[in-house]
Each structure stands twice: as structure tokens, then as C-alpha cells.
CSV table of C-alpha atoms in Angstrom, one decimal:
chain,number,residue,atom,x,y,z
A,1,MET,CA,142.3,87.1,107.3
A,2,ALA,CA,139.1,88.3,105.7
A,3,LYS,CA,136.8,85.6,104.3
A,4,LYS,CA,136.5,85.5,100.6
A,5,VAL,CA,133.0,85.6,99.0
A,6,LEU,CA,132.2,84.6,95.4
A,7,VAL,CA,129.2,86.5,94.0
A,8,THR,CA,127.8,85.0,90.8
A,9,GLY,CA,126.0,87.7,88.9
A,10,GLY,CA,127.9,90.2,90.9
A,11,ALA,CA,128.1,92.8,88.2
A,12,GLY,CA,124.3,93.0,87.9
A,13,PHE,CA,121.8,95.1,89.7
A,14,ILE,CA,121.3,93.3,93.0
A,15,GLY,CA,124.7,91.6,92.8
A,16,SER,CA,126.7,94.8,92.6
A,17,HIS,CA,125.0,96.3,95.6
A,18,THR,CA,125.7,93.1,97.4
A,19,VAL,CA,129.4,93.4,96.5
A,20,ASP,CA,129.5,97.0,97.9
A,21,GLU,CA,128.0,95.9,101.2
A,22,LEU,CA,130.3,92.8,101.5
A,23,ILE,CA,133.4,95.0,101.1
A,24,ALA,CA,132.0,97.6,103.5
A,25,GLN,CA,131.7,94.7,106.1
A,26,GLY,CA,135.3,93.6,105.6
A,27,TYR,CA,134.9,90.7,103.2
A,28,SER,CA,137.1,90.0,100.2
A,29,VAL,CA,135.0,89.7,97.1
A,30,ARG,CA,135.3,87.9,93.8
A,31,VAL,CA,132.6,88.6,91.1
A,32,TYR,CA,131.7,86.0,88.5
A,33,ASP,CA,129.4,87.4,85.8
A,34,ASN,CA,128.9,86.8,82.0
A,35,LEU,CA,127.8,90.4,81.4
A,36,ASN,CA,124.5,89.4,79.8
A,37,LEU,CA,123.8,91.7,76.7
A,38,GLN,CA,120.2,92.2,77.7
A,39,VAL,CA,121.3,93.6,81.1
A,40,HIS,CA,124.6,95.3,80.2
A,41,GLY,CA,124.0,96.5,76.7
A,42,ASP,CA,125.6,95.6,73.4
A,43,ARG,CA,129.1,96.5,74.5
A,44,ALA,CA,128.8,94.3,77.6
A,45,GLU,CA,131.7,95.8,79.5
A,46,LYS,CA,132.4,95.6,83.2
A,47,PRO,CA,130.2,98.4,84.6
A,48,ASP,CA,131.8,101.5,86.0
A,49,PHE,CA,129.7,101.1,89.2
A,50,LEU,CA,131.4,97.8,90.1
A,51,HIS,CA,133.4,98.2,93.3
A,52,PRO,CA,137.1,98.7,92.4
A,53,ASP,CA,138.2,96.4,95.3
A,54,ALA,CA,136.3,93.5,93.9
A,55,GLU,CA,138.1,90.9,91.7
A,56,PHE,CA,136.2,90.4,88.5
A,57,ILE,CA,136.1,87.3,86.4
A,58,LYS,CA,133.9,87.2,83.2
A,59,GLY,CA,132.3,83.8,82.9
A,60,ASP,CA,129.1,81.8,82.6
A,61,VAL,CA,127.8,79.7,85.4
A,62,ARG,CA,127.3,76.8,82.9
A,63,ASP,CA,131.0,76.8,82.2
A,64,ARG,CA,132.1,74.1,84.6
A,65,ASP,CA,135.9,74.5,84.3
A,66,HIS,CA,135.8,78.2,84.5
A,67,LEU,CA,133.4,78.3,87.5
A,68,HIS,CA,135.5,75.6,89.2
A,69,GLN,CA,138.6,77.7,89.1
A,70,SER,CA,136.6,80.6,90.5
A,71,ILE,CA,135.4,78.6,93.5
A,72,LYS,CA,138.6,77.0,94.6
A,73,ASP,CA,139.7,79.4,97.2
A,74,VAL,CA,136.5,81.1,98.4
A,75,ASP,CA,134.8,80.6,101.8
A,76,LEU,CA,131.3,81.7,100.9
A,77,ILE,CA,129.1,81.8,97.8
A,78,ILE,CA,126.2,84.1,97.0
A,79,HIS,CA,124.5,82.7,93.9
A,80,ASP,CA,122.7,85.6,92.2
A,81,ALA,CA,123.3,84.7,88.6
A,82,ALA,CA,120.1,84.1,86.7
A,83,GLU,CA,117.9,85.0,83.8
A,84,VAL,CA,115.1,87.2,85.2
A,85,GLY,CA,111.7,87.9,83.5
A,86,VAL,CA,108.3,86.4,83.9
A,87,GLY,CA,106.9,87.2,80.4
A,88,GLN,CA,110.1,86.5,78.4
A,89,SER,CA,110.5,83.1,80.2
A,90,MET,CA,107.3,81.9,78.7
A,91,TYR,CA,108.9,81.8,75.2
A,92,SER,CA,112.6,81.8,75.8
A,93,ILE,CA,112.3,78.6,77.7
A,94,ASP,CA,115.6,76.9,77.0
A,95,GLN,CA,117.4,80.2,78.0
A,96,TYR,CA,115.8,80.3,81.4
A,97,ILE,CA,116.0,76.6,82.3
A,98,SER,CA,119.6,76.4,81.0
A,99,THR,CA,120.9,79.4,83.0
A,100,ASN,CA,118.8,79.1,86.2
A,101,VAL,CA,118.6,75.3,86.6
A,102,GLN,CA,121.6,73.9,84.7
A,103,GLY,CA,123.8,76.7,86.0
A,104,THR,CA,122.9,76.0,89.5
A,105,GLY,CA,123.4,72.3,88.9
A,106,VAL,CA,126.9,72.9,87.6
A,107,LEU,CA,127.7,75.0,90.8
A,108,TRP,CA,126.5,72.2,93.1
A,109,ASP,CA,128.2,69.5,91.1
A,110,ILE,CA,131.5,71.3,91.7
A,111,LEU,CA,130.8,71.7,95.4
A,112,VAL,CA,129.9,68.0,95.8
A,113,ASN,CA,132.7,66.5,93.7
A,114,GLU,CA,135.7,68.8,93.9
A,115,LYS,CA,137.9,70.1,96.8
A,116,HIS,CA,136.9,73.5,98.1
A,117,ASN,CA,136.7,75.6,101.3
A,118,VAL,CA,133.0,76.7,100.9
A,119,GLU,CA,131.3,77.1,104.3
A,120,LYS,CA,127.9,78.4,103.2
A,121,VAL,CA,125.8,79.1,100.1
A,122,LEU,CA,123.2,81.8,99.8
A,123,VAL,CA,120.9,81.3,96.8
A,124,ALA,CA,118.8,84.0,95.3
A,125,SER,CA,115.2,82.7,95.1
A,126,SER,CA,112.0,84.6,94.2
A,127,MET,CA,108.5,85.5,95.4
A,128,SER,CA,107.3,84.2,92.0
A,129,LEU,CA,107.4,80.7,93.5
A,130,TYR,CA,104.3,81.4,95.5
A,131,GLY,CA,102.1,82.1,92.5
A,132,GLU,CA,99.2,83.9,94.0
A,133,GLY,CA,99.7,85.1,97.6
A,134,CYS,CA,97.6,84.3,100.6
A,135,TYR,CA,94.1,85.8,100.8
A,136,HIS,CA,91.2,86.1,103.3
A,137,CYS,CA,87.5,85.2,102.7
A,138,GLU,CA,85.0,86.7,105.2
A,139,GLU,CA,83.2,83.3,105.3
A,140,HIS,CA,86.0,80.8,104.8
A,141,GLY,CA,89.0,82.4,106.3
A,142,LYS,CA,92.6,82.1,105.0
A,143,ILE,CA,92.8,80.8,101.4
A,144,SER,CA,95.6,80.0,99.0
A,145,PRO,CA,93.8,80.2,95.7
A,146,LYS,CA,94.8,78.8,92.3
A,147,PRO,CA,95.3,81.1,89.3
A,148,ARG,CA,92.3,83.0,88.0
A,149,PRO,CA,90.6,81.1,85.1
A,150,ASP,CA,90.7,82.5,81.6
A,151,SER,CA,87.0,82.8,81.5
A,152,GLN,CA,87.0,85.2,84.5
A,153,LEU,CA,89.9,87.2,83.1
A,154,ALA,CA,88.2,87.5,79.7
A,155,GLU,CA,85.3,89.3,81.4
A,156,GLY,CA,87.7,91.8,83.0
A,157,GLN,CA,87.1,90.4,86.4
A,158,TRP,CA,90.5,90.9,87.9
A,159,GLU,CA,90.1,90.3,91.6
A,160,MET,CA,90.6,86.9,93.3
A,161,LEU,CA,87.4,85.1,94.1
A,162,CYS,CA,86.9,82.5,96.8
A,163,PRO,CA,86.8,79.0,95.3
A,164,GLU,CA,84.0,78.1,97.8
A,165,CYS,CA,81.6,81.0,97.7
A,166,ALA,CA,82.9,83.2,94.8
A,167,SER,CA,83.1,86.3,97.0
A,168,ALA,CA,86.0,88.8,96.6
A,169,LEU,CA,89.1,88.0,98.6
A,170,SER,CA,91.4,90.3,100.5
A,171,PRO,CA,95.2,89.8,100.3
A,172,LEU,CA,97.1,88.7,103.3
A,173,PRO,CA,100.9,88.6,103.9
A,174,THR,CA,102.4,85.5,102.4
A,175,GLY,CA,104.7,83.4,104.6
A,176,GLU,CA,107.4,81.0,103.7
A,177,ASP,CA,105.2,78.0,104.5
A,178,LYS,CA,102.7,78.8,101.7
A,179,GLU,CA,102.3,76.0,99.2
A,180,LEU,CA,104.2,76.9,96.0
A,181,ASP,CA,102.3,77.3,92.8
A,182,CYS,CA,104.5,78.5,89.9
A,183,THR,CA,102.8,80.3,87.1
A,184,SER,CA,105.7,80.9,84.7
A,185,VAL,CA,108.9,79.2,83.4
A,186,TYR,CA,110.9,81.8,85.4
A,187,ALA,CA,109.1,80.9,88.6
A,188,GLN,CA,109.5,77.1,88.0
A,189,SER,CA,113.2,77.6,87.3
A,190,LYS,CA,113.7,79.5,90.5
A,191,LYS,CA,111.8,76.8,92.4
A,192,ASP,CA,114.1,74.1,91.0
A,193,GLN,CA,117.1,76.2,91.8
A,194,GLU,CA,115.9,76.6,95.4
A,195,VAL,CA,114.8,73.0,95.9
A,196,TYR,CA,118.0,71.5,94.5
A,197,SER,CA,120.2,73.9,96.5
A,198,LEU,CA,118.5,73.2,99.9
A,199,MET,CA,118.4,69.5,99.3
A,200,ILE,CA,122.0,69.1,98.2
A,201,GLY,CA,123.4,71.5,100.7
A,202,ARG,CA,121.8,69.6,103.6
A,203,ALA,CA,122.8,66.2,102.2
A,204,HIS,CA,126.4,67.3,102.0
A,205,ASN,CA,126.5,69.4,105.2
A,206,ILE,CA,127.0,72.7,103.4
A,207,PRO,CA,124.8,75.3,105.2
A,208,THR,CA,122.4,76.7,102.5
A,209,VAL,CA,120.0,79.6,102.7
A,210,ALA,CA,117.3,80.5,100.1
A,211,CYS,CA,116.5,84.2,99.9
A,212,ARG,CA,113.1,84.8,98.4
A,213,TYR,CA,113.4,88.2,96.9
A,214,PHE,CA,110.3,90.3,96.5
A,215,ASN,CA,110.0,93.1,93.9
A,216,CYS,CA,113.4,94.8,94.1
A,217,TYR,CA,114.1,98.3,92.6
A,218,GLY,CA,116.7,101.0,92.9
A,219,PRO,CA,119.8,102.5,91.3
A,220,ARG,CA,121.7,100.3,88.7
A,221,GLN,CA,118.6,98.4,87.6
A,222,SER,CA,118.8,98.3,83.8
A,223,LEU,CA,116.7,101.1,82.1
A,224,ASN,CA,117.1,99.4,78.7
A,225,ASN,CA,115.9,95.9,79.6
A,226,PRO,CA,112.1,95.5,79.1
A,227,TYR,CA,112.0,92.4,81.3
A,228,THR,CA,113.5,93.9,84.4
A,229,GLY,CA,111.5,95.1,87.4
A,230,ALA,CA,108.4,97.3,87.0
A,231,ALA,CA,109.9,100.4,88.6
A,232,ALA,CA,112.8,100.5,86.1
A,233,ILE,CA,110.6,99.7,83.1
A,234,PHE,CA,108.2,102.5,84.1
A,235,CYS,CA,111.0,104.9,84.8
A,236,SER,CA,112.5,104.3,81.4
A,237,ALA,CA,109.2,104.9,79.7
A,238,ILE,CA,108.6,108.1,81.6
A,239,LYS,CA,112.0,109.5,80.8
A,240,ASN,CA,111.1,109.0,77.2
A,241,ASP,CA,107.8,110.8,77.7
A,242,THR,CA,105.8,107.6,77.2
A,243,PRO,CA,103.0,106.6,79.6
A,244,PRO,CA,103.9,103.4,81.5
A,245,LEU,CA,102.0,100.4,80.0
A,246,ILE,CA,100.1,98.5,82.7
A,247,TYR,CA,98.3,95.2,82.4
A,248,GLU,CA,94.9,94.4,84.0
A,249,ASP,CA,93.4,97.4,85.8
A,250,GLY,CA,96.6,98.4,87.6
A,251,ASN,CA,95.3,97.5,91.1
A,252,GLN,CA,97.3,94.3,91.4
A,253,ARG,CA,99.6,94.5,94.4
A,254,ARG,CA,103.2,93.7,95.0
A,255,ASP,CA,105.8,94.2,97.7
A,256,PHE,CA,108.4,96.7,96.4
A,257,ILE,CA,111.7,96.7,98.3
A,258,HIS,CA,114.6,99.1,97.7
A,259,VAL,CA,117.8,97.2,96.8
A,260,LYS,CA,119.8,98.5,99.8
A,261,ASP,CA,117.1,97.1,102.1
A,262,LEU,CA,117.2,93.8,100.3
A,263,VAL,CA,121.0,93.6,100.5
A,264,ARG,CA,121.0,94.3,104.2
A,265,GLY,CA,118.6,91.4,104.6
A,266,LYS,CA,120.8,89.1,102.5
A,267,LEU,CA,123.9,89.9,104.6
A,268,LEU,CA,122.0,89.4,107.8
A,269,LEU,CA,121.2,85.9,106.5
A,270,LEU,CA,124.8,85.3,105.4
A,271,ASN,CA,126.1,86.2,108.9
A,272,GLN,CA,123.4,84.6,111.0
A,273,ALA,CA,121.3,81.9,109.2
A,274,GLU,CA,122.5,78.3,108.7
A,275,TYR,CA,119.8,76.6,106.7
A,276,GLY,CA,116.3,77.6,105.6
A,277,ILE,CA,114.1,79.9,103.5
A,278,PHE,CA,113.5,83.6,104.2
A,279,ASN,CA,111.3,86.2,102.5
A,280,ILE,CA,113.0,89.5,101.9
A,281,GLY,CA,110.5,92.2,101.4
A,282,THR,CA,108.9,95.1,103.2
A,283,GLY,CA,105.7,93.5,104.3
A,284,LYS,CA,103.7,96.3,102.7
A,285,PRO,CA,101.6,96.0,99.5
A,286,SER,CA,101.5,98.7,96.9
A,287,SER,CA,99.6,98.6,93.6
A,288,ILE,CA,101.3,98.7,90.2
A,289,LEU,CA,99.2,101.8,89.4
A,290,GLU,CA,100.4,103.5,92.6
A,291,LEU,CA,104.0,102.7,91.6
A,292,ALA,CA,103.6,104.2,88.1
A,293,GLU,CA,101.7,107.3,89.1
A,294,THR,CA,104.2,108.0,91.9
A,295,LEU,CA,107.0,107.8,89.4
A,296,ILE,CA,105.2,110.1,87.0
A,297,GLU,CA,104.6,112.7,89.7
A,298,LEU,CA,108.2,112.6,91.0
A,299,CYS,CA,109.4,113.0,87.4
A,300,GLY,CA,107.2,116.1,87.0
A,301,LYS,CA,105.2,114.7,84.1
A,302,THR,CA,101.5,115.5,83.4
A,303,PHE,CA,100.4,112.3,81.6
A,304,HIS,CA,98.9,109.2,83.3
A,305,SER,CA,99.6,105.5,82.9
A,306,ASP,CA,98.4,103.5,79.9
A,307,VAL,CA,96.2,100.9,81.6
A,308,ILE,CA,95.3,98.4,78.9
A,309,TYR,CA,93.0,96.0,80.7
A,310,LYS,CA,94.6,92.9,79.2
A,311,PHE,CA,96.1,89.9,81.0
A,312,ARG,CA,99.7,88.8,80.6
A,313,ASN,CA,100.1,85.0,80.9
A,314,GLY,CA,102.1,84.1,84.0
A,315,ASP,CA,101.0,87.2,86.0
A,316,ILE,CA,99.4,86.9,89.4
A,317,ARG,CA,97.0,89.3,91.2
A,318,ASP,CA,98.4,90.0,94.6
A,319,CYS,CA,101.4,88.9,96.7
A,320,TYR,CA,103.3,90.6,99.5
A,321,ALA,CA,105.7,89.3,102.1
A,322,ASP,CA,105.2,88.1,105.6
A,323,ILE,CA,108.6,89.2,106.9
A,324,SER,CA,108.2,88.0,110.5
A,325,LYS,CA,110.8,85.2,110.1
A,326,ILE,CA,113.7,87.5,109.0
A,327,SER,CA,112.5,90.2,111.4
A,328,GLU,CA,113.4,87.8,114.2
A,329,LEU,CA,117.0,88.2,113.1
A,330,GLY,CA,116.8,92.0,113.4
A,331,PHE,CA,115.7,92.9,109.8
A,332,GLU,CA,113.8,96.1,109.3
A,333,PRO,CA,113.3,97.9,106.0
A,334,LYS,CA,114.3,101.5,106.0
A,335,PHE,CA,113.0,103.0,102.7
A,336,THR,CA,109.4,104.0,102.1
A,337,LEU,CA,108.3,103.4,98.5
A,338,LYS,CA,108.3,107.2,97.8
A,339,GLU,CA,111.8,107.6,99.3
A,340,GLY,CA,113.1,104.7,97.3
A,341,LEU,CA,111.6,105.9,94.0
A,342,LYS,CA,113.2,109.3,94.6
A,343,ASP,CA,116.5,107.5,94.9
A,344,LEU,CA,115.9,105.6,91.7
A,345,ILE,CA,115.0,108.8,89.8
A,346,SER,CA,118.0,110.7,91.1
A,347,TRP,CA,120.3,108.0,89.8
A,348,SER,CA,118.4,107.7,86.5
A,349,ASP,CA,119.0,111.3,85.6
A,350,GLY,CA,122.5,110.5,84.5
A,351,GLN,CA,121.7,107.3,82.7
A,352,GLU,CA,120.7,106.4,79.2
A,353,ALA,CA,117.1,105.0,79.0
A,354,VAL,CA,115.9,103.3,75.9
A,355,SER,CA,112.3,102.2,76.5
A,356,LYS,CA,111.6,98.8,74.8
A,357,VAL,CA,108.4,97.9,76.5
A,358,GLU,CA,106.3,98.2,73.3
A,359,ASP,CA,108.6,95.7,71.6
A,360,ALA,CA,108.3,93.4,74.6
A,361,HIS,CA,104.5,93.7,74.6
A,362,ARG,CA,104.4,93.0,70.8
A,363,GLN,CA,106.5,89.8,71.3
A,364,LEU,CA,104.1,88.6,74.0
A,365,VAL,CA,101.1,89.2,71.8
A,366,GLU,CA,102.8,87.4,68.8
A,367,LYS,CA,103.4,84.4,71.1
A,368,GLY,CA,99.8,84.4,72.2
A,369,LEU,CA,100.7,85.3,75.8
A,370,VAL,CA,98.4,88.3,76.2
A,371,LEU,CA,94.7,87.6,76.7
A,372,GLU,CA,92.2,90.0,75.2
A,373,THR,CA,89.4,91.0,77.5
A,374,GLN,CA,86.1,92.9,77.3
A,375,PRO,CA,86.6,96.6,77.5
A,376,VAL,CA,86.1,97.7,81.1
A,377,SER,CA,86.8,100.8,83.1
A,378,SER,CA,85.6,100.0,86.6
A,379,LYS,CA,85.9,96.3,87.2
């Protein structure tokens, strides 16, 4: 008999692709999702892309009784349900802590205190836990610096500086053993989610794996949610003939991974890992500006990005994954960034895209979360 998997947040972007791959591998799947309005739109209906063979239950992870009923007969749990957004988390504080931390607490309270058949739990964690990534100084070697001070940012000096000699640092791959240094409410909520899950899972002999997602993009990522990933936000703006809005100078680097690659990594961990923490990324850095300009080019537009040289509170400069740990299990990303963005654009051609990034930026400014800097063009 096929094992049954509960996927919380399974109607969302990453969750729905996870459901597809689980069913392709012969699992029976139950989706538990509250159809968040910010993600699914005002009608909040079960999305057409959700696999027809997946059982669907509408519910909130904070609803103990409802979640308990959904867990009773499952063998495995993939916990993807979460509020996602660095900027928004800095003012919608209760919303993020309640869903991400309390919701995870409810899940584990059920697993510890009620009868069930759960053999393993996979928890969606995040690269945001790291804060700044790892860096190299020519004189002092490998460094894990603290966030850039406001005084430096106010002068438009974006690059990370060595705390010992103040020379510019070069980014290095960031491994799972790096000290965590959360710079947003979202990051802290994901850290709490991860720490509680690993601690409780080990204490109660329930194998638990934390998957630290890097910057995921691809089909089904909401084009109407201004707090989703950068690729979808930029794609939505471009489809509305609006230049993508970019903070700082655009040269900050991230690790962009196509959703299908990320899901293959997740299921590799579901099938092979028992306990532990694993990065899921590509191991290759790309700048935010490169991402935006590639999308503009692929969409056939002639404008350029709107680089505003301002700092958004909670942002970091550089972080990309060291994927050597998951690679030992056979993981290898397939999509180049350009191939993946072509896939995103191809899917987006049939989708409604309402760009709300200006509204989101205005909210951040009103909350005092955008730092004005000296006008610069070359720093």
C-alpha cells in the first residue's frame, strides 16, 4: 500500500509542485491549506493546477482539531505552510509569528500527545536564517559578518566590509554550520520553526529534516503577491510594462533555484535523510539586477530596472548555498537561471498579473523600514 503524505500549504507554489512529484513517485497525498487570500486572490478557491489525485482539505495549521483529523492516518508530513515575506514580516508581526511559530507548535503538540502513524517530518526552513552569508577577506580569511551598520548604508556603501580591516569582502558559499543571525521577523519565525521541530522530533524519536530553501522561483508563484519571490515580483511588473523596482544598487547576490529542482531535493531528503539540516539551492550566486535584466530581455522589453539606491530593513547583501551536503545524496540542480526564467515567463503568459510592488514599497516607507541614502551611481 502506498504511503500517505500530508502536505501543509500544499496548494501553494512550492507545495503544489511537491504534491505533483509525490504522486509521480507513487505516494498517496493529502493537501491541507487555508488558501491564503494574499497568495490565492480574493476568491481563494482551490487552484486549478492542484493535482486531481490529491485529497484536499481547507484548513489553518493553527486549528488544532481540524489539523488533528488531517494527521490521523498519514505516514509522512511535509510542513510547507507559512507566511512568507521579509519586508511585510517587519510590520505584520503577529501574523508571521502566529502562523509560522504557533502553527508549527500546534502540529508538534498533536504529534507528541495524540495517536498517529507519522514516521517522518520534513519542515520547510529558509536561507533567511543565516542573515549575511559567508565571506572572504584577503587578510583575515573566512568571515561571517554582522549586518551592515546604518551609517555605512546611509552613505550608499553597499558592499560588506571586513570588521577587522574594513576592506571589501568577497562572498563564499554558505554551509549549514554557519552561525544563524536573523535580520527579519520572517527569518526569526523560520528559525523558531526549525529549532522546535528538530528538538521535539529527536526527543520523541520522530525523524525530522529541515530543508533550508534558497530563493525559489518558477511556475505557479503568485504574480499578484508583492511579498513573494523576486522573480515573480519582477515578472509581474514587466508584464505591466513597469520597470522592476530594485533596492540598493542591484548587485546584491542570491541563489535562485527553480521550483522543480528544489522539489527534487526535498523528495531526496524525504526518501533518504533521517535527521538534520540541508541547504537546497544551486550553489551559484546571481545578482538581483542580473535577474531583473534577464527577465526584461526574455520578455522583449526595452526599458531597464528602476534601481532606487535605498535600503530595505531586513535585507542582506549576499548569500548563496554550499550544497555539498545534499549533493552527497545525489542532488544536482538541472536548470540554469536563464532556462528557469524562460519556464516562468512561458507559464506567466496565460496568467493574470497585477503588480502591487509600489503599494508594498509605500507601506514599507510609511512604517519607516526604508532607509534613505545619499544619491550614488557607482558605489
